[in-house]
Coordinates of C-alpha atoms and ligand atoms in Angstrom, one line a residue:
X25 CA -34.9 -31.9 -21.7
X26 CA -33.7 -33.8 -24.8
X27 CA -34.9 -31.4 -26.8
X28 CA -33.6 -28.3 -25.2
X29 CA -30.0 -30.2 -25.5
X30 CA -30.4 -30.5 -29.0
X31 CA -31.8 -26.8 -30.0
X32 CA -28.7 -26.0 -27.8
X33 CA -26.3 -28.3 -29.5
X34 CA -27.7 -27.4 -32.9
X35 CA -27.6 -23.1 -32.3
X36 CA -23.8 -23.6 -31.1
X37 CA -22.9 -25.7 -34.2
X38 CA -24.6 -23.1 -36.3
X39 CA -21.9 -20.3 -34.8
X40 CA -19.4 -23.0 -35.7
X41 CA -18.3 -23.5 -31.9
X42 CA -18.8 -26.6 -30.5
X43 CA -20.1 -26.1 -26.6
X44 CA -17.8 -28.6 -25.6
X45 CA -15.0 -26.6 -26.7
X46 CA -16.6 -23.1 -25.1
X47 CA -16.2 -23.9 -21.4
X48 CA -13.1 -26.5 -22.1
X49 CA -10.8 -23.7 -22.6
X50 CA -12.1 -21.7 -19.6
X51 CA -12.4 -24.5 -17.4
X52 CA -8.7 -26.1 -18.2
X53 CA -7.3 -22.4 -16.8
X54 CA -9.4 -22.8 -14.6
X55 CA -8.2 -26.4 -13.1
X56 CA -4.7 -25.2 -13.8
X57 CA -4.4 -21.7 -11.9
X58 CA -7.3 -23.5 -8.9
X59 CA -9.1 -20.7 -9.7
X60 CA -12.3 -22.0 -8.0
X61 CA -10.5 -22.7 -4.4
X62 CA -8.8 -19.2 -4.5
X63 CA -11.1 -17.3 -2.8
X64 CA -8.5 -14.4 -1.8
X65 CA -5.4 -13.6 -3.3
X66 CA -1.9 -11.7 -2.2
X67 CA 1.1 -11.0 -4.4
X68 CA 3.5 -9.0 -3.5
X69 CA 6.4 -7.3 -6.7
X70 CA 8.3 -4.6 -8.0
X71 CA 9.4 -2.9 -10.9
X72 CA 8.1 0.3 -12.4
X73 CA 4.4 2.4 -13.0
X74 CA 4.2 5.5 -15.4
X75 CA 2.3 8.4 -15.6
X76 CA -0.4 7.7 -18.4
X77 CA -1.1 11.1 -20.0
X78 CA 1.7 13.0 -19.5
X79 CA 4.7 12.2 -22.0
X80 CA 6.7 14.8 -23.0
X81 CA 5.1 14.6 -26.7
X82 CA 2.1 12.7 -27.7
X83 CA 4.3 10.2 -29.4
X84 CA 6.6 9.3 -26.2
X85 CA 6.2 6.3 -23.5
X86 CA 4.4 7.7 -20.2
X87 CA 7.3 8.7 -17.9
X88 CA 8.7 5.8 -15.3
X89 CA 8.4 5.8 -12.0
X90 CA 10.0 3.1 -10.1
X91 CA 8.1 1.1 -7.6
X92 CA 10.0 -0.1 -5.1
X93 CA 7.4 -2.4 -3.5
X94 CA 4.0 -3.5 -4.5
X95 CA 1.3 -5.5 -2.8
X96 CA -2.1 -6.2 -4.2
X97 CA -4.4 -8.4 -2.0
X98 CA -7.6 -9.7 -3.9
X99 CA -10.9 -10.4 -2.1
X100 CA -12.6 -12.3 -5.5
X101 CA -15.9 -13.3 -3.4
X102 CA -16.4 -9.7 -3.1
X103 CA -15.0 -7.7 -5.4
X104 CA -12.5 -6.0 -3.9
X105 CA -8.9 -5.3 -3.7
X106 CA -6.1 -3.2 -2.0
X107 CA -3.3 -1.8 -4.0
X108 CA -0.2 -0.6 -2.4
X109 CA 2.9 0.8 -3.7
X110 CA 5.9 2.6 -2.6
X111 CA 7.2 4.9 -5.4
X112 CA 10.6 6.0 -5.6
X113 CA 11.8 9.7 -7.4
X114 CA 15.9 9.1 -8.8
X115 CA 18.2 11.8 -8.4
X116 CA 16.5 12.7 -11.9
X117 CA 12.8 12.9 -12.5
X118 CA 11.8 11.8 -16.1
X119 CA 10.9 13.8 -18.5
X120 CA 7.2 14.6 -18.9
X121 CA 4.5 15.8 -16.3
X122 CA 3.3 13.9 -13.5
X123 CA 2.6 14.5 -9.8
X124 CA 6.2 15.7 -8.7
X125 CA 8.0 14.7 -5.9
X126 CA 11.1 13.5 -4.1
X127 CA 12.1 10.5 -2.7
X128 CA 9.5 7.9 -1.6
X129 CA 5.8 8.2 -1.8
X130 CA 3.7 5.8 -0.7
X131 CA 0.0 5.0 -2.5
X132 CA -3.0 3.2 -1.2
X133 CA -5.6 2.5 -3.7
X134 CA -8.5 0.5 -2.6
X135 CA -11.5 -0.6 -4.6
X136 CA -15.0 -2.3 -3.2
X137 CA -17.4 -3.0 -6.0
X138 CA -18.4 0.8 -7.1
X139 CA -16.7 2.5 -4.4
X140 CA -12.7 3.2 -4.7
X141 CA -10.9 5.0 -2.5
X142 CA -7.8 6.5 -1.2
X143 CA -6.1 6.1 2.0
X144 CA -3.4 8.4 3.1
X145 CA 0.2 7.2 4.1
X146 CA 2.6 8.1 6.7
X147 CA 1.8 10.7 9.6
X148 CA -1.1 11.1 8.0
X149 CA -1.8 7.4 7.8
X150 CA -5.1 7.7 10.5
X151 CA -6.4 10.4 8.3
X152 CA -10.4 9.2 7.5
X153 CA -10.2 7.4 3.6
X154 CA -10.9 9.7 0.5
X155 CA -13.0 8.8 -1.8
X156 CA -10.9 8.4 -5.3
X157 CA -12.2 12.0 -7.0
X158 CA -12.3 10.5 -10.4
X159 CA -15.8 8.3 -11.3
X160 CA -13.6 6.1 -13.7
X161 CA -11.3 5.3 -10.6
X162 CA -14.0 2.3 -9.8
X163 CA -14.2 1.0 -12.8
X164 CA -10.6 0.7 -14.0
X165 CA -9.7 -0.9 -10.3
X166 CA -12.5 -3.3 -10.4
X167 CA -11.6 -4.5 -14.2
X168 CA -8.2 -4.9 -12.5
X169 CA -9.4 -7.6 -10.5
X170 CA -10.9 -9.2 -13.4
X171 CA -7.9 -8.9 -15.6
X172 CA -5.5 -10.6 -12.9
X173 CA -5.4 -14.8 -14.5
X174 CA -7.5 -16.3 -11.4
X175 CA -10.1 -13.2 -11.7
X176 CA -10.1 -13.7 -15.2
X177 CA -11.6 -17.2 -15.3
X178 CA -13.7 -16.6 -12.3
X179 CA -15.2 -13.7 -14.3
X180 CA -14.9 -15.7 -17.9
X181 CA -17.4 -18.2 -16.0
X182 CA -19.3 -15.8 -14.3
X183 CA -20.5 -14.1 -17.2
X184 CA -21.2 -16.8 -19.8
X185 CA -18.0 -16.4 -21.8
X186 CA -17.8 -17.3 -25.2
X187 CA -14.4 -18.7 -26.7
X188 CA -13.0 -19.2 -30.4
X189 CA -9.6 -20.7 -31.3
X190 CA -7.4 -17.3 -32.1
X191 CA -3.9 -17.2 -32.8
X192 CA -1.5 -18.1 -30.1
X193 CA -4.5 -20.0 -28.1
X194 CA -8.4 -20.0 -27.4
X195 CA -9.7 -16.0 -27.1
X196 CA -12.8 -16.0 -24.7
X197 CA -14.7 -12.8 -24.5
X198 CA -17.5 -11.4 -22.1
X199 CA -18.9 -8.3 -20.8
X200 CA -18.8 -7.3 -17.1
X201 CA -20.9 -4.8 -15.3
X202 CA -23.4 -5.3 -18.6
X203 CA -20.8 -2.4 -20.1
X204 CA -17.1 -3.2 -20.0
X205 CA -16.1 -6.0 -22.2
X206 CA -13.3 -8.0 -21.7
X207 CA -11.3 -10.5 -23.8
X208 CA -8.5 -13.1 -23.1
X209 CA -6.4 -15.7 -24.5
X210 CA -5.8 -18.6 -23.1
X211 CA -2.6 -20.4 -24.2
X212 CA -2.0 -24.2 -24.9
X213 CA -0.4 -24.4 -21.2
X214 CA -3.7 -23.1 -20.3
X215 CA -2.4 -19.9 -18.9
X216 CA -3.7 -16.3 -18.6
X217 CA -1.6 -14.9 -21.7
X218 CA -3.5 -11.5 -22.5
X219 CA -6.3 -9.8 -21.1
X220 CA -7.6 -6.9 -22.8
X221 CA -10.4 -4.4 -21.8
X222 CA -11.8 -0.9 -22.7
X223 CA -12.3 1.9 -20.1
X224 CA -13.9 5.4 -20.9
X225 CA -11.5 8.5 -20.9
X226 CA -12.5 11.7 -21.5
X227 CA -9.8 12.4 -24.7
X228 CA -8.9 9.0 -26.2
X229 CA -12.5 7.6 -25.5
X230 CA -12.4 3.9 -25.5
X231 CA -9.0 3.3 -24.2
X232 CA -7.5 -0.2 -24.3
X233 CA -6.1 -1.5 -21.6
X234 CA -3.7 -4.5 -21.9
X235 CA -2.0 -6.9 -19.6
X236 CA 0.3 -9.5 -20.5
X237 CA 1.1 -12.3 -18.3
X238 CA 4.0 -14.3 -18.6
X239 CA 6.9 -16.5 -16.9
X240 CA 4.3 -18.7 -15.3
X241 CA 5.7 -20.6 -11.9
X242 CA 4.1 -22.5 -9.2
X243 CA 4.2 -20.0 -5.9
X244 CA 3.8 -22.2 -2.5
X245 CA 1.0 -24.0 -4.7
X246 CA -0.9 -21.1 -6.7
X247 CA 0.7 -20.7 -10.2
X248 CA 0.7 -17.3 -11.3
X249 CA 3.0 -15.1 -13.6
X250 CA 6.2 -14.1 -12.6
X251 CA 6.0 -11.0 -14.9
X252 CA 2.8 -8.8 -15.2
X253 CA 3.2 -5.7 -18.0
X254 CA 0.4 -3.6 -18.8
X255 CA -0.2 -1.2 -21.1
X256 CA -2.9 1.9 -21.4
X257 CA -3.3 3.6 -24.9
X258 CA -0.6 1.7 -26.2
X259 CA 2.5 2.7 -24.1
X260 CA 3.6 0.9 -20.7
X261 CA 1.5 1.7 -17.9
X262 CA 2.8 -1.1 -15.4
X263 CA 5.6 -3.4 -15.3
X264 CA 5.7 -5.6 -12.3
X265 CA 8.3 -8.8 -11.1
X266 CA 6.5 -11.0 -9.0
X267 CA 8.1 -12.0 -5.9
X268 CA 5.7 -13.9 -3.4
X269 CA 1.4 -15.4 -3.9
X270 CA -0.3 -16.1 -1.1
X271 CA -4.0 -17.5 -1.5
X272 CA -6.6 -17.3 0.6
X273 CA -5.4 -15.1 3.1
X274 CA -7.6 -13.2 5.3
X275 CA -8.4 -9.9 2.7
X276 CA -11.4 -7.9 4.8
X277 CA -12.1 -5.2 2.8
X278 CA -15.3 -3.0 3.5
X279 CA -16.1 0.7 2.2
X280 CA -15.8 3.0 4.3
X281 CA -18.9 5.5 5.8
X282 CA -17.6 8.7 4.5
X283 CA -16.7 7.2 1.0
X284 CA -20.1 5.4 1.0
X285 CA -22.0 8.2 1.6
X286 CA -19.2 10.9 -0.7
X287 CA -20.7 13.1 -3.5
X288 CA -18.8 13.9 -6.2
X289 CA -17.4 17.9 -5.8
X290 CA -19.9 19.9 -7.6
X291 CA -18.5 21.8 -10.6
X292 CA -17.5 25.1 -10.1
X293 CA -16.2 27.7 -12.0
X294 CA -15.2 31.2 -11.2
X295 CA -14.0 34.2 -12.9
X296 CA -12.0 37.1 -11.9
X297 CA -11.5 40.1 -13.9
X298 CA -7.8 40.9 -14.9
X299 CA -8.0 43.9 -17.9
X300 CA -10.5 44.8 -19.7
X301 CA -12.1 41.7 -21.1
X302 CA -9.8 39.3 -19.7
X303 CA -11.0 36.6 -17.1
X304 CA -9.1 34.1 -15.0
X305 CA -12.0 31.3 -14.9
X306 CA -10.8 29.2 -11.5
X307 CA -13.0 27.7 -9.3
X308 CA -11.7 24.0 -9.5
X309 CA -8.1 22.3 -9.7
X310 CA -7.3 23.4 -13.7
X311 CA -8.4 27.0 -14.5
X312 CA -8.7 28.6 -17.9
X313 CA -8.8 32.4 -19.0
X314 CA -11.0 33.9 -21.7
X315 CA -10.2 36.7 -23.9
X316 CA -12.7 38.7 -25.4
X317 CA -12.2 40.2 -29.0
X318 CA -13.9 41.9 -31.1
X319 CA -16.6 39.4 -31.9
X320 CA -15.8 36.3 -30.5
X321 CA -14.0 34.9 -27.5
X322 CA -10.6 33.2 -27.2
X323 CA -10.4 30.8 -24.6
X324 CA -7.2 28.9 -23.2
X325 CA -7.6 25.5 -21.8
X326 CA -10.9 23.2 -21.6
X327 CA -9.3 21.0 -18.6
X328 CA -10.0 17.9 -16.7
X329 CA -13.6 16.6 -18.2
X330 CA -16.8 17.2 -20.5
X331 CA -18.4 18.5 -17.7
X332 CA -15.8 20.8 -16.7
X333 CA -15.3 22.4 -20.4
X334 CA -18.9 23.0 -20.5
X335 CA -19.2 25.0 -17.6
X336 CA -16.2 26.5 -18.3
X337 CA -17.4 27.5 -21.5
X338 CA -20.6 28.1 -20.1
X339 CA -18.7 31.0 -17.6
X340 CA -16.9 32.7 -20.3
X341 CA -20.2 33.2 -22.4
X342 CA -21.8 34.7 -19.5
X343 CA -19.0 37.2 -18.8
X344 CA -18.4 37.9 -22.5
X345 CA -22.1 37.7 -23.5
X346 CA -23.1 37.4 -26.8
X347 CA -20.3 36.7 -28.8
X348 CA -19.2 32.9 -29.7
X349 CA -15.9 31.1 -28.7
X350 CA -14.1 30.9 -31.7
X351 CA -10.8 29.7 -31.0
X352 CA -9.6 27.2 -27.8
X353 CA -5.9 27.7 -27.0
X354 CA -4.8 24.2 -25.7
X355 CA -1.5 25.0 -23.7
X356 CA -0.1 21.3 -23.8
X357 CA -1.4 17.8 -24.5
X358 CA -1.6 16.5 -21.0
X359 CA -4.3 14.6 -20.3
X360 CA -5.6 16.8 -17.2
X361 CA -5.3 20.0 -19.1
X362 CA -6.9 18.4 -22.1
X363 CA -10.1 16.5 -21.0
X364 CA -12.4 18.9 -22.3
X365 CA -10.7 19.0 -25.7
X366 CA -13.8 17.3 -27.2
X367 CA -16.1 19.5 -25.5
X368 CA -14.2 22.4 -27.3
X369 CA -14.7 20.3 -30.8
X370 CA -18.5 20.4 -30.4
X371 CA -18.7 23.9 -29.4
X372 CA -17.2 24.5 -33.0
X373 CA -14.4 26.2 -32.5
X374 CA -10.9 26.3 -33.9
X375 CA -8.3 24.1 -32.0
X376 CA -5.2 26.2 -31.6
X377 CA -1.9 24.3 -30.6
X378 CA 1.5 23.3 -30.8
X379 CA 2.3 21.7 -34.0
X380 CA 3.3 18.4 -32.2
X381 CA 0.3 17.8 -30.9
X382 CA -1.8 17.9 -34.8
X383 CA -1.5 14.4 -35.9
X384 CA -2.6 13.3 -32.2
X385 CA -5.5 15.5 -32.1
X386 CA -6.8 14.5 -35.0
X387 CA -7.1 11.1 -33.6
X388 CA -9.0 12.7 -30.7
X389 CA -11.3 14.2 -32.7
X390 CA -12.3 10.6 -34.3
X391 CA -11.5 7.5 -31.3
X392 CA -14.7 5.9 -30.7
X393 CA -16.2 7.1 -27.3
X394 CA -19.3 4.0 -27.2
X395 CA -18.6 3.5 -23.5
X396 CA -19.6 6.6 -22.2
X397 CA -20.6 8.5 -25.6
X398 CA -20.0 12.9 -25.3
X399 CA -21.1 15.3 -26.9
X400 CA -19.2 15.0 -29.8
X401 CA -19.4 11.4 -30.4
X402 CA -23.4 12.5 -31.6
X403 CA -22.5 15.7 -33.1
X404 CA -19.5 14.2 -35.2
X405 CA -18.2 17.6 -36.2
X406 CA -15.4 17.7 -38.2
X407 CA -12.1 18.9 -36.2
X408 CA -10.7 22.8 -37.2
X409 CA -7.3 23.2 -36.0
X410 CA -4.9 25.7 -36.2
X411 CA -1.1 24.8 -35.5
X412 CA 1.6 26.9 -33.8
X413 CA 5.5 27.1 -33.9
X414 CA 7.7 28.3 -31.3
X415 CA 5.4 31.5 -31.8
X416 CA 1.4 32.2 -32.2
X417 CA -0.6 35.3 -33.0
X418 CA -4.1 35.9 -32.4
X419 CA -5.4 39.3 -32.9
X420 CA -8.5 41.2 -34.4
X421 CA -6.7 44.3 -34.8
X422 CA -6.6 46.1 -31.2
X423 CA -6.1 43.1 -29.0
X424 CA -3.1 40.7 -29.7
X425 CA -2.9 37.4 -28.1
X426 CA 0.4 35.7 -28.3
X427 CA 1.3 32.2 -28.1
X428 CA 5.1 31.2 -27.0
X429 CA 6.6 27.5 -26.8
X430 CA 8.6 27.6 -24.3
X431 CA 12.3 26.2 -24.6
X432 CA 14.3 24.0 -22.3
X433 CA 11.4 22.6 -20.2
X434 CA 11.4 19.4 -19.1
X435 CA 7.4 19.1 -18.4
X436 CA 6.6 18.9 -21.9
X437 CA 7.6 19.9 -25.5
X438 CA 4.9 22.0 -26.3
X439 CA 3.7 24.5 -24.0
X440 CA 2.5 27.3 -25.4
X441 CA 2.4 30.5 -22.8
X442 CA -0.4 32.9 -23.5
X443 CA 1.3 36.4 -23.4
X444 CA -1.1 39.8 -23.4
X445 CA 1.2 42.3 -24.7
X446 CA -0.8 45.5 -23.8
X447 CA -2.1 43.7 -20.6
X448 CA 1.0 42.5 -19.6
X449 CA -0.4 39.2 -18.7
X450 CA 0.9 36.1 -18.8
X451 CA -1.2 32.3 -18.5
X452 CA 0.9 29.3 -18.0
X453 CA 0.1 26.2 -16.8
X454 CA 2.2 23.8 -14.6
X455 CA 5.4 25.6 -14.7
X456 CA 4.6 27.5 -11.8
X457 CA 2.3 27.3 -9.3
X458 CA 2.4 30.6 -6.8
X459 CA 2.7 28.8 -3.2
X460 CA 0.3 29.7 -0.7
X461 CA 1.5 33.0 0.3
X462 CA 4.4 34.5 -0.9
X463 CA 6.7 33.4 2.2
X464 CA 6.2 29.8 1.9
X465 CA 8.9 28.0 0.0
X466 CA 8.0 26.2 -3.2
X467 CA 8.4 22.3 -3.4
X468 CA 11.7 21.9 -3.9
X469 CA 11.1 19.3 -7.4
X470 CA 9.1 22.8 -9.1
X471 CA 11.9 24.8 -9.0
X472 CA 13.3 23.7 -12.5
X473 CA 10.4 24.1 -14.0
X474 CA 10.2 27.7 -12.4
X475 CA 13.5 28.6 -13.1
X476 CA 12.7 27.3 -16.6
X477 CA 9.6 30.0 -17.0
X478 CA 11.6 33.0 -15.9
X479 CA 14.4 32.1 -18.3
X480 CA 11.9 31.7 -21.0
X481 CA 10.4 35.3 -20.3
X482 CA 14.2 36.6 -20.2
X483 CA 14.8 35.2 -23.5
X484 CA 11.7 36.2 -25.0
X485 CA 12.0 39.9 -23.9
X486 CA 8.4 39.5 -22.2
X487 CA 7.3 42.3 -20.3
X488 CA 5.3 40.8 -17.6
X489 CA 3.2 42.4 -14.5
X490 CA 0.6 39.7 -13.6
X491 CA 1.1 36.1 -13.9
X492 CA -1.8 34.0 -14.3
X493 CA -1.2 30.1 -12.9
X494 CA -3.2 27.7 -14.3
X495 CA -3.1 25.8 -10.6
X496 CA -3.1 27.4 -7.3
X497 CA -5.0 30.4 -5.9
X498 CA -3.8 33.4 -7.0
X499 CA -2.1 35.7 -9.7
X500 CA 1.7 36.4 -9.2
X501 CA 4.9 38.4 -10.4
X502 CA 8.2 37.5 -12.1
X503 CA 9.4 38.9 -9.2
X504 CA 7.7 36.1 -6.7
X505 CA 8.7 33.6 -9.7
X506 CA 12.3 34.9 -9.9
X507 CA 12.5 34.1 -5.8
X508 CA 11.0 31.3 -6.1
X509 CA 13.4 29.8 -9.0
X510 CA 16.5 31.2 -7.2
X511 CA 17.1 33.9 -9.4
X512 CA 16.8 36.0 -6.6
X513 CA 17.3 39.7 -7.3
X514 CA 16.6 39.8 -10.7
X515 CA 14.1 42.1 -12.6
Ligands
ZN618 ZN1 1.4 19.3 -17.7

């Protein structure tokens, strides 16, 4: 026993740490926040969240959203939490994509261990739970519970942290889940100051994710920080004012049948023939269109994930056989238009987009993807891109393909409109989605972006027949656009 103390004592001194020091750190938080007798947690706060991925150019903050309300409740024991917010839309919405609406909108976001999970609000609040579509969903909720101050320690002590003295306080690092690594700093109050972690996302790969605590107060007994700001690849993801902590009230969380037993949606794509060597590849939520030229293929948008741009890439090969994708039209930088960038990269072709976007896809093309390596993070090829200005022309002599930015749209400062003069076809994501059927009314917060489109083909002198959405279910006309923007009666 001697022995083994020694060899202990003398490997630690050989990493210069002392173990005294190692868990001292850890376990003064610890004793400070009563980490070990808070089993459960509540708090309840305000303040804002934004929508990570869809700035208005890759060098903005995410758009705001403000939350009105905000209650997390924490089952540490096992591994589990509830997240709900009520979100409240001004009288203006920011500029930049995001799910638009009006008003409030409440979220429930629940997470048990590898299962997250949504539950519906309002009339539709007995509604069975869904099972959050994205894989990543689990992970980022479940490092959340970890990153909060009293999760942090548990999970510090947990998994055999190790600590050095860093600026500003003692940093302790370990890995949870054998795969997400986490690392803190403790300050000399022996608070929580910073926790930072890495999740995998399709475009930026490793993506920090930061939370600083601050404004430290005893609640009813628990101290915790008043102010909780997070931030996801470098711009504010979630600024929250404590208002109330509860521990160890009753927090029962248990996963749900239909969630335990959900498969992820297979991947599906479809393709519809619009002209001649033109295809509307839907199928999913995001679609794409591939153009066939002379002796290659021209494809617009690789959305969502990997797996998404490879059978997506996969379809258009198969109804344009025999002739390699050379170019990949991305129509804007938003992150669920853009998660199969990479995908694109490795297939080797040319990257064609708005100028804005160059400098930030050239980062793309290098962040580190070690959590959940793709294709590309083997491959390594080197990125060919190809920028555009407020006009784009790809053609091979018979068939011209142009590219428009449009002007005076609030969604995002480069979208590029793909525009088949002989064809008469235009593909445009996001500014607007046909409704249903072409009596039902479009949600009321699309109808700038609508009106935005048809002024855009006005100004452009665009001579359009078919519209091609990049969401929804069908192909449209200017005229169902020009109704559905109020610009009733026009062309
Ligand atoms: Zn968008």
């Amino acid at each position: 026993m001697k022995k083994v103390m020694t060899m202990a004592a003398a490997c630690a001194l050989a990493f210069g740490m002392r173990p005294a020091a190692q868990t001292d750190a850890v376990k003064a938080a610890s004793d400070a926040l009563g980490a070990a007798n808070v089993k459960t947690l509540q708090f309840t706060a305000s303040g804002a969240n934004f929508s990570v991925g869809q700035n208005f150019t890759p060098s903005e903050p995410w758009p705001r959203v403000t939350v009105k309300s905000y209650t997390a409740s924490i089952n540490y024991d096992t591994g589990s939490m509830r997240q709900e917010l009520v979100r409240e839309m001004g009288t203006t919405m920011p500029r930049g994509g995001g799910a638009p609406f009006t008003g409030e909108q409440r979220q429930v976001q629940v997470v048990s261990g590898n299962f997250a999970w949504n539950m519906a609000p309002g009339p539709q609040a007995g509604a069975p739970p869904q099972a959050a579509a994205a894989a990543g969903n689990a992970v980022e909720r479940m490092l959340l519970v970890w990153a909060t101050p009293q999760g942090f320690v548990k999970a510090a002590t947990a998994n055999n942290a190790t600590t050095k003295k860093g600026k500003g306080g003692t940093e302790v690092s370990f890995t949870v889940g054998g795969k997400y690594k986490m690392t803190g700093v403790i300050n000399a109050r022996n608070e929580v100051e910073r926790v930072q972690t890495w999740i995998d996302q399709p475009i930026v790969g490793d993506m920090l994710v930061e939370t600083v605590y601050s404004d430290y107060k005893d609640f009813g007994g628990v101290r915790f920080p008043a102010h909780i700001a997070q931030s996801q690849d470098g711009f504010p993801a979630l600024d929250l004012t404590v208002a109330s902590v509860t521990a160890n009230p009753a927090v029962d969380i248990t996963v749900p049948d239909n969630v335990r037993s959900a498969q992820p949606p297979p991947v599906r794509v479809e393709s519809a023939k619009l002209a001649d060597g033109v295809f509307y590849l839907t199928g999913g939520t995001h679609h794409s269109l591939a153009v066939e030229m002379k002796d290659h293929i021209v494809l617009v948008d690789t959305p969502q994930t990997e797996q998404r741009a490879l059978a997506v890439i996969a379809k258009a090969k198969e109804v344009i056989p025999n002739k390699p994708i050379r170019f990949v039209v991305t129509s804007h930088h938003h992150w669920d238009h853009l998660g199969g960038i990479r995908a694109a990269m490795d297939e080797g072709a040319t990257i064609v987009t708005h100028q804005s976007n160059k400098a930030f896809l050239e980062r793309v093309a290098k962040t580190p993807h070690t959590i959940n390596p793709d294709r590309l993070a083997s491959s390594k090829k080197s990125l060919k891109i190809q920028t555009v200005g407020a006009k784009g022309v790809l053609t091979d002599g018979t068939r011209t393909v142009e590219l428009h930015l449009l002007t005076n749209y609030e969604h995002t400062g480069d979208m590029l409109v793909v525009y088949l003069p002989k064809e008469k076809i235009l593909a445009e994501p996001d500014a607007y989605t046909s409704p249903a059927t072409p009596t039902t009314p479009l949600v009321v917060t699309a109808v700038p972006y609508a009106a935005a489109l048809y002024d855009n083909i006005q100004r452009l002198k665009l001579d359009v027949q078919t519209i091609a959405p990049f969401h929804g279910g069908r192909t449209t006309t200017v005229a169902e656009l020009a109704k559905s923007a109020g610009k009733g009666g026009a062309n």
